Amino acid sequence: MKKAFPLPSYVRKALRALNDAGYEAYVVGGAVRSWLLGTEIHDYDLTTSALPEEMEQVFHEQKIIETGIRHGTITVLFGRKPVEITTYRTETSYEDHRHPDQVSFTRSLKEDCARRDFTINALCYGLKDGLIDFYGGKEDLQNFLIRTVGDPEQRFEEDALRVLRALRFAAQLGFEIEPETREALKKHFPDIHYVSIERISSELDKILAAPYARSVLQDYTPQFLQLFPELEEYDESTWKTIMEAISRSPADSVIRMALLMDPLKDPERADSVLVRLKFSNDYRDQIRSLLRCSDMPAATRIDLRWLLNRLTVSFNTYLSFRCARDPDLDRKALSALHASMVHDHDCCSIKQLEVNGRDMQALGLRGEAISIGLNTLLKEVIEDKIPNEKAALMKRLKELKG
């Protein structure tokens, strides 16, 4: 493990400003965890003994956003760099299984860390004290374990979202969930209905996009089926096929969700699942496109033209999905064929035809006749019956008009 945290200058500036004003201040949570693991750090959260009004005094020369000041959180901008800073706090009971009924500020860092979800997220780092670890988070990192701070029953009872957060960290880090934490997670998983659908779908998206998604899906299938009851019809063989496909897929949520939905053999039914879970329209459109094209032929140049005509996702995304699903496909050969088609400007859509509606109007065609004509030309071009050249297309149009 490393000894010194190479903090960016703006984070050091924030810590130093609070320290110089007489307050404790520490980087907390994900940034410290990522530093110890040697992984990329996306943002920095700070915790401090300073009350919200005291923080505003310390940073009066900076732009401040009162992100959640009622709960002790402000965001301080250092140029374009945001730093979220929260006063040490304690929390009372969670009547709705999501949010504390009351938040109280404290001057104790240990009391603040006691409210956090997992030991690996309760690690702190200060300019003066270095690493602070009240609950064994460093050891759990070394042992690749996810463990709650304190009683796991209480932690999951407080906030039902934590059951999905535990699975997400397991999927992202490749860690095991500590046995007592795991049993409490399974017991309290039904409480997930207290969580908004949007938060559930956000966590699912992150789990599916994580490097170790297959292990988590496989080890906690009964829990995921509580979120996807439509998939309870899958037998053991189907689940095995899905898990093998996911293990071959890139860490991509869209591709892996499509692999999960593929055995339903019904793109519209799969879409109804995603509607229920309130995934975005763009996300749903991509899944539908993959599923609708999942069984299209892909052996010849003409096959690929028809495929590209129907696809609304990138060919690379489709190829990753298809090769994960059908491992016998020759990805290298299909990639080479597609590259050749791109190089040769193969026509796969009406907008790529060398004629357009205006050309057809010049021949006296109107309304539906234009659409029929363009689609007829496209079919014949895709199938190599005529070249995509204006003279040849106009000649064919005249024949069709007849």
CSV table of N, CA and C in Angstrom, one decimal, residues 335-394:
chain,number,residue,atom,x,y,z
A,335,SER,N,-15.4,-8.3,-39.3
A,335,SER,CA,-14.8,-6.9,-39.2
A,335,SER,C,-14.1,-6.5,-40.5
A,336,ALA,N,-13.4,-7.4,-41.1
A,336,ALA,CA,-12.7,-7.1,-42.4
A,336,ALA,C,-13.7,-6.8,-43.5
A,337,LEU,N,-14.8,-7.6,-43.5
A,337,LEU,CA,-15.8,-7.4,-44.5
A,337,LEU,C,-16.5,-6.1,-44.4
A,338,HIS,N,-16.8,-5.8,-43.1
A,338,HIS,CA,-17.5,-4.5,-42.8
A,338,HIS,C,-16.5,-3.3,-43.2
A,339,ALA,N,-15.3,-3.4,-42.9
A,339,ALA,CA,-14.3,-2.4,-43.2
A,339,ALA,C,-14.2,-2.2,-44.7
A,340,SER,N,-14.3,-3.3,-45.5
A,340,SER,CA,-14.2,-3.2,-46.9
A,340,SER,C,-15.5,-2.5,-47.5
A,341,MET,N,-16.6,-2.8,-46.9
A,341,MET,CA,-17.9,-2.1,-47.3
A,341,MET,C,-17.9,-0.6,-47.0
A,342,VAL,N,-17.3,-0.3,-45.9
A,342,VAL,CA,-17.2,1.2,-45.5
A,342,VAL,C,-16.2,1.8,-46.5
A,343,HIS,N,-15.1,1.2,-46.8
A,343,HIS,CA,-14.1,1.7,-47.8
A,343,HIS,C,-14.8,1.9,-49.2
A,344,ASP,N,-15.6,0.9,-49.6
A,344,ASP,CA,-16.2,1.0,-50.9
A,344,ASP,C,-17.5,1.7,-51.0
A,345,HIS,N,-17.9,2.3,-49.8
A,345,HIS,CA,-19.2,3.1,-49.8
A,345,HIS,C,-20.4,2.3,-50.2
A,346,ASP,N,-20.4,1.1,-49.7
A,346,ASP,CA,-21.6,0.2,-50.0
A,346,ASP,C,-22.9,0.9,-49.6
A,347,CYS,N,-23.9,0.9,-50.4
A,347,CYS,CA,-25.2,1.5,-50.1
A,347,CYS,C,-26.0,0.5,-49.3
A,348,CYS,N,-26.4,1.0,-48.1
A,348,CYS,CA,-27.3,0.2,-47.2
A,348,CYS,C,-28.5,0.9,-46.7
A,349,SER,N,-28.7,2.2,-47.2
A,349,SER,CA,-29.9,2.9,-46.8
A,349,SER,C,-30.3,3.9,-47.9
A,350,ILE,N,-31.6,4.3,-47.8
A,350,ILE,CA,-32.1,5.2,-48.8
A,350,ILE,C,-31.3,6.4,-49.0
A,351,LYS,N,-30.8,7.0,-47.9
A,351,LYS,CA,-30.1,8.3,-48.0
A,351,LYS,C,-28.7,8.1,-48.7
A,352,GLN,N,-28.3,6.8,-48.8
A,352,GLN,CA,-27.0,6.6,-49.6
A,352,GLN,C,-27.2,6.4,-51.1
A,353,LEU,N,-28.5,6.3,-51.5
A,353,LEU,CA,-28.8,6.1,-52.9
A,353,LEU,C,-28.3,7.4,-53.7
A,354,GLU,N,-27.9,7.2,-54.9
A,354,GLU,CA,-27.4,8.3,-55.8
A,354,GLU,C,-28.6,9.0,-56.4
A,355,VAL,N,-29.8,8.7,-56.0
A,355,VAL,CA,-31.0,9.5,-56.4
A,355,VAL,C,-31.8,9.8,-55.2
A,356,ASN,N,-32.6,10.8,-55.3
A,356,ASN,CA,-33.5,11.2,-54.2
A,356,ASN,C,-34.9,11.6,-54.6
A,357,GLY,N,-35.7,12.1,-53.7
A,357,GLY,CA,-37.0,12.4,-54.0
A,357,GLY,C,-37.2,13.4,-55.1
A,358,ARG,N,-36.3,14.4,-55.2
A,358,ARG,CA,-36.4,15.4,-56.2
A,358,ARG,C,-36.2,14.8,-57.6
A,359,ASP,N,-35.3,13.8,-57.7
A,359,ASP,CA,-35.1,13.1,-59.0
A,359,ASP,C,-36.4,12.4,-59.4
A,360,MET,N,-37.1,11.8,-58.4
A,360,MET,CA,-38.3,11.0,-58.7
A,360,MET,C,-39.4,12.0,-59.1
A,361,GLN,N,-39.5,13.1,-58.5
A,361,GLN,CA,-40.5,14.1,-58.8
A,361,GLN,C,-40.3,14.6,-60.3
A,362,ALA,N,-39.0,14.7,-60.7
A,362,ALA,CA,-38.8,15.1,-62.0
A,362,ALA,C,-39.3,14.1,-63.1
A,363,LEU,N,-39.5,12.9,-62.6
A,363,LEU,CA,-40.1,11.8,-63.5
A,363,LEU,C,-41.6,11.8,-63.4
A,364,GLY,N,-42.1,12.7,-62.5
A,364,GLY,CA,-43.6,12.7,-62.4
A,364,GLY,C,-44.1,11.9,-61.2
A,365,LEU,N,-43.3,11.3,-60.4
A,365,LEU,CA,-43.7,10.5,-59.3
A,365,LEU,C,-44.1,11.4,-58.1
A,366,ARG,N,-45.1,11.0,-57.4
A,366,ARG,CA,-45.6,11.8,-56.3
A,366,ARG,C,-46.0,10.9,-55.1
A,367,GLY,N,-45.9,11.5,-53.9
A,367,GLY,CA,-46.4,10.8,-52.7
A,367,GLY,C,-45.9,9.4,-52.5
A,368,GLU,N,-46.8,8.5,-52.3
A,368,GLU,CA,-46.4,7.1,-51.9
A,368,GLU,C,-45.5,6.5,-53.0
A,369,ALA,N,-45.7,6.9,-54.3
A,369,ALA,CA,-45.0,6.3,-55.4
A,369,ALA,C,-43.5,6.6,-55.2
A,370,ILE,N,-43.1,7.7,-54.6
A,370,ILE,CA,-41.7,8.1,-54.4
A,370,ILE,C,-41.1,7.1,-53.3
A,371,SER,N,-41.9,6.8,-52.3
A,371,SER,CA,-41.4,5.9,-51.2
A,371,SER,C,-41.2,4.5,-51.8
A,372,ILE,N,-42.2,4.1,-52.6
A,372,ILE,CA,-42.2,2.7,-53.2
A,372,ILE,C,-41.0,2.6,-54.1
A,373,GLY,N,-40.8,3.7,-54.9
A,373,GLY,CA,-39.7,3.7,-55.8
A,373,GLY,C,-38.3,3.6,-55.2
A,374,LEU,N,-38.1,4.4,-54.1
A,374,LEU,CA,-36.9,4.5,-53.4
A,374,LEU,C,-36.6,3.1,-52.7
A,375,ASN,N,-37.6,2.5,-52.1
A,375,ASN,CA,-37.4,1.2,-51.5
A,375,ASN,C,-37.1,0.1,-52.5
A,376,THR,N,-37.7,0.2,-53.6
A,376,THR,CA,-37.5,-0.8,-54.7
A,376,THR,C,-36.0,-0.7,-55.1
A,377,LEU,N,-35.6,0.5,-55.4
A,377,LEU,CA,-34.2,0.8,-55.8
A,377,LEU,C,-33.2,0.3,-54.8
A,378,LEU,N,-33.5,0.6,-53.5
A,378,LEU,CA,-32.6,0.2,-52.4
A,378,LEU,C,-32.4,-1.3,-52.4
A,379,LYS,N,-33.6,-2.0,-52.5
A,379,LYS,CA,-33.5,-3.5,-52.4
A,379,LYS,C,-32.7,-4.0,-53.5
A,380,GLU,N,-32.8,-3.5,-54.7
A,380,GLU,CA,-32.1,-4.0,-55.9
A,380,GLU,C,-30.6,-3.6,-55.8
A,381,VAL,N,-30.3,-2.5,-55.2
A,381,VAL,CA,-28.9,-2.1,-55.0
A,381,VAL,C,-28.2,-3.0,-54.0
A,382,ILE,N,-28.9,-3.2,-52.8
A,382,ILE,CA,-28.4,-4.0,-51.8
A,382,ILE,C,-28.1,-5.4,-52.3
A,383,GLU,N,-29.0,-5.9,-53.2
A,383,GLU,CA,-28.8,-7.3,-53.6
A,383,GLU,C,-28.0,-7.4,-54.9
A,384,ASP,N,-27.3,-6.3,-55.3
A,384,ASP,CA,-26.4,-6.3,-56.4
A,384,ASP,C,-27.1,-6.5,-57.8
A,385,LYS,N,-28.4,-6.1,-57.9
A,385,LYS,CA,-29.1,-6.3,-59.1
A,385,LYS,C,-28.8,-5.1,-60.0
A,386,ILE,N,-28.6,-3.9,-59.4
A,386,ILE,CA,-28.2,-2.7,-60.2
A,386,ILE,C,-27.2,-2.0,-59.4
A,387,PRO,N,-26.3,-1.2,-60.1
A,387,PRO,CA,-25.2,-0.5,-59.4
A,387,PRO,C,-25.9,0.8,-58.8
A,388,ASN,N,-25.2,1.3,-57.7
A,388,ASN,CA,-25.7,2.6,-57.1
A,388,ASN,C,-25.1,3.7,-57.9
A,389,GLU,N,-25.6,3.9,-59.1
A,389,GLU,CA,-25.1,5.0,-60.0
A,389,GLU,C,-26.3,5.7,-60.5
A,390,LYS,N,-26.3,7.0,-60.6
A,390,LYS,CA,-27.5,7.7,-60.9
A,390,LYS,C,-28.1,7.4,-62.3
A,391,ALA,N,-27.3,7.2,-63.3
A,391,ALA,CA,-27.8,6.9,-64.6
A,391,ALA,C,-28.6,5.5,-64.6
A,392,ALA,N,-27.9,4.5,-63.9
A,392,ALA,CA,-28.6,3.2,-63.9
A,392,ALA,C,-29.8,3.3,-63.0
A,393,LEU,N,-29.8,4.0,-62.0
A,393,LEU,CA,-31.0,4.2,-61.1
A,393,LEU,C,-32.1,4.9,-61.8
A,394,MET,N,-31.8,6.0,-62.5
A,394,MET,CA,-32.9,6.7,-63.3
A,394,MET,C,-33.5,5.8,-64.4
